[in-house]
Tab-separated table of C-alpha atoms in Angstrom:
chain	number	residue	atom	x	y	z
D	1	MET	CA	-3.387	39.338	-50.865
D	2	THR	CA	-5.676	37.137	-48.471
D	3	ASP	CA	-5.701	36.682	-44.913
D	4	GLU	CA	-5.331	32.977	-45.021
D	5	GLN	CA	-1.661	33.030	-46.170
D	6	THR	CA	0.404	29.719	-45.071
D	7	PRO	CA	3.259	29.898	-43.471
D	8	SER	CA	5.598	29.484	-46.548
D	9	GLU	CA	3.898	32.047	-48.714
D	10	ARG	CA	4.568	35.072	-45.539
D	11	ARG	CA	8.643	33.894	-45.585
D	12	ALA	CA	8.255	33.825	-49.380
D	13	ALA	CA	7.109	37.412	-49.052
D	14	ASN	CA	10.073	38.678	-46.509
D	15	SER	CA	12.804	36.030	-48.772
D	16	SER	CA	14.741	37.584	-51.307
D	17	LEU	CA	14.813	35.590	-54.934
D	18	GLY	CA	18.335	33.749	-54.150
D	19	ASP	CA	16.924	32.369	-50.363
D	20	LEU	CA	13.740	31.209	-51.787
D	21	LEU	CA	15.766	29.488	-54.979
D	22	GLY	CA	18.648	28.111	-52.549
D	23	GLU	CA	16.005	27.022	-50.195
D	24	VAL	CA	14.247	24.841	-53.222
D	25	SER	CA	17.349	23.728	-54.097
D	26	ARG	CA	17.850	22.330	-50.897
D	27	ASP	CA	14.644	20.941	-50.510
D	28	MET	CA	14.701	19.429	-53.845
D	29	SER	CA	18.141	17.762	-53.147
D	30	THR	CA	16.952	16.461	-49.848
D	31	LEU	CA	13.647	15.303	-51.638
D	32	ILE	CA	15.555	13.230	-54.489
D	33	ARG	CA	18.123	11.772	-51.568
D	34	GLN	CA	15.011	10.584	-49.943
D	35	GLU	CA	13.252	9.380	-53.130
D	36	MET	CA	16.722	7.169	-53.882
D	37	GLU	CA	17.179	5.516	-50.537
D	38	LEU	CA	13.023	4.750	-50.844
D	39	ALA	CA	13.743	3.090	-53.918
D	40	LYS	CA	16.589	1.383	-53.066
D	41	ALA	CA	14.949	-0.263	-50.053
D	42	GLU	CA	12.104	-1.181	-52.293
D	43	LEU	CA	14.404	-3.115	-54.842
D	44	ARG	CA	16.257	-4.586	-52.152
D	45	GLU	CA	12.900	-6.164	-51.019
D	46	SER	CA	11.723	-7.185	-54.654
D	47	ALA	CA	15.500	-9.248	-55.136
D	48	LYS	CA	14.845	-10.788	-51.958
D	49	ARG	CA	11.426	-12.211	-52.997
D	50	ALA	CA	12.413	-13.017	-56.864
D	51	THR	CA	15.761	-14.797	-55.672
D	52	LYS	CA	13.331	-17.107	-53.302
D	53	GLY	CA	10.744	-17.520	-56.205
D	54	ALA	CA	13.568	-18.500	-58.756
D	55	GLY	CA	14.958	-20.920	-56.043
D	56	LEU	CA	11.273	-22.355	-56.194
D	57	MET	CA	11.474	-22.413	-59.821
D	58	GLY	CA	14.731	-24.038	-60.045
D	59	GLY	CA	13.511	-27.235	-57.380
D	60	ALA	CA	10.507	-27.194	-59.809
D	61	GLY	CA	12.973	-28.121	-62.859
D	62	TYR	CA	15.348	-30.071	-60.758
D	63	ALA	CA	12.163	-32.034	-59.769
D	64	ALA	CA	10.868	-32.454	-63.464
D	65	LEU	CA	14.273	-33.502	-64.240
D	66	MET	CA	14.146	-36.587	-61.247
D	67	ALA	CA	10.783	-37.556	-62.996
D	68	VAL	CA	12.760	-37.836	-66.650
D	69	PHE	CA	15.412	-39.944	-64.402
D	70	PHE	CA	13.297	-41.966	-62.620
D	71	LEU	CA	10.702	-43.102	-65.764
D	72	SER	CA	13.861	-44.099	-67.728
D	73	VAL	CA	15.328	-46.055	-64.492
D	74	ALA	CA	11.907	-46.799	-63.208
D	75	LEU	CA	10.792	-48.435	-66.698
D	76	TRP	CA	12.587	-51.855	-65.730
D	77	TRP	CA	13.494	-51.624	-62.219
D	78	VAL	CA	11.498	-51.991	-58.534
D	79	LEU	CA	8.131	-51.550	-58.799
D	80	GLY	CA	8.132	-53.752	-62.148
D	81	TYR	CA	7.907	-56.763	-60.262
D	82	LEU	CA	4.841	-55.972	-58.561
D	83	VAL	CA	2.940	-54.078	-61.068
D	84	GLY	CA	4.675	-54.826	-64.522
D	85	ASN	CA	7.282	-52.498	-65.996
D	86	ALA	CA	5.089	-50.357	-68.129
D	87	TRP	CA	3.230	-49.478	-65.071
D	88	SER	CA	5.811	-48.928	-62.355
D	89	ALA	CA	7.443	-46.910	-64.668
D	90	LEU	CA	4.340	-44.382	-65.009
D	91	ILE	CA	3.589	-44.203	-61.220
D	92	VAL	CA	6.904	-42.969	-60.190
D	93	ALA	CA	6.688	-40.078	-62.967
D	94	VAL	CA	3.615	-38.976	-61.772
D	95	ILE	CA	5.092	-39.131	-58.187
D	96	TRP	CA	7.828	-36.730	-59.304
D	97	ALA	CA	5.588	-34.871	-61.981
D	98	VAL	CA	2.912	-33.826	-58.749
D	99	ILE	CA	6.272	-32.771	-56.922
D	100	ALA	CA	7.028	-30.510	-60.042
D	101	LEU	CA	3.715	-29.037	-60.290
D	102	ILE	CA	3.639	-27.939	-56.551
D	103	LEU	CA	6.978	-26.665	-56.466
D	104	TYR	CA	6.165	-24.348	-59.931
D	105	LEU	CA	3.050	-23.014	-58.418
D	106	VAL	CA	4.402	-21.752	-55.316
D	107	GLY	CA	7.502	-20.419	-57.443
D	108	ARG	CA	4.942	-18.176	-59.239
D	109	LYS	CA	3.124	-17.200	-56.346
D	110	GLN	CA	6.239	-15.823	-54.879
D	111	LEU	CA	7.066	-13.914	-57.893
D	112	ALA	CA	3.680	-12.751	-58.828
D	113	GLN	CA	4.095	-11.075	-55.080
D	114	VAL	CA	7.392	-8.560	-56.596
D	115	LYS	CA	6.032	-5.190	-56.676
D	116	GLY	CA	9.065	-3.690	-57.958
D	117	ALA	CA	9.537	-0.303	-56.268
D	118	PRO	CA	5.122	1.283	-55.745
D	119	GLN	CA	5.743	3.563	-53.543
D	120	THR	CA	8.518	5.242	-54.947
D	121	ALA	CA	6.431	5.091	-58.722
D	122	GLU	CA	3.793	6.541	-56.823
D	123	THR	CA	5.878	9.792	-55.187
D	124	ILE	CA	7.554	10.525	-58.251
D	125	LYS	CA	3.782	10.789	-60.289
D	126	GLU	CA	3.219	13.342	-57.672
D	127	PHE	CA	6.345	15.837	-58.678
D	128	PRO	CA	4.851	17.427	-61.277
D	129	GLN	CA	1.478	18.276	-59.680
D	130	THR	CA	3.200	19.635	-56.594
D	131	LEU	CA	5.148	22.026	-58.867
D	132	LYS	CA	2.234	23.102	-60.436
D	133	ARG	CA	0.276	24.005	-57.586
D	134	ASN	CA	3.592	25.713	-56.271
D	135	GLY	CA	3.526	27.589	-59.671
D	136	GLU	CA	-0.324	28.397	-59.382
D	137	ASN	CA	0.274	30.307	-56.023
D	138	ARG	CA	2.323	32.951	-57.193
């Protein structure tokens, strides 16, 4: 043994196997509970962002529906007196198409920000390495 033992190594040398296993079990339970809470928090945040993005995508769908509606109505109505029926329908349809595009792009940006549970995934990846290092110290 070296003189540079960690506090954990000194405690391990002076404790029974049963005590050590009990401590490891408690620590693992605590760690798993904490990871579950972290995952829940991250998923709640992701769900909020996904809901907002989906709402904006729904708005884009509604705007597209309005473009179709105004295309058919405006074909022979309001602006038809100024520029003719065909041009008036095209103008209204283009306005709604621009609105739909803007809503779609903003909604897509919101959905792109949804990350899931990145911290949880990162810490879970560290579990095998941590257990491996502890096994090498024996």
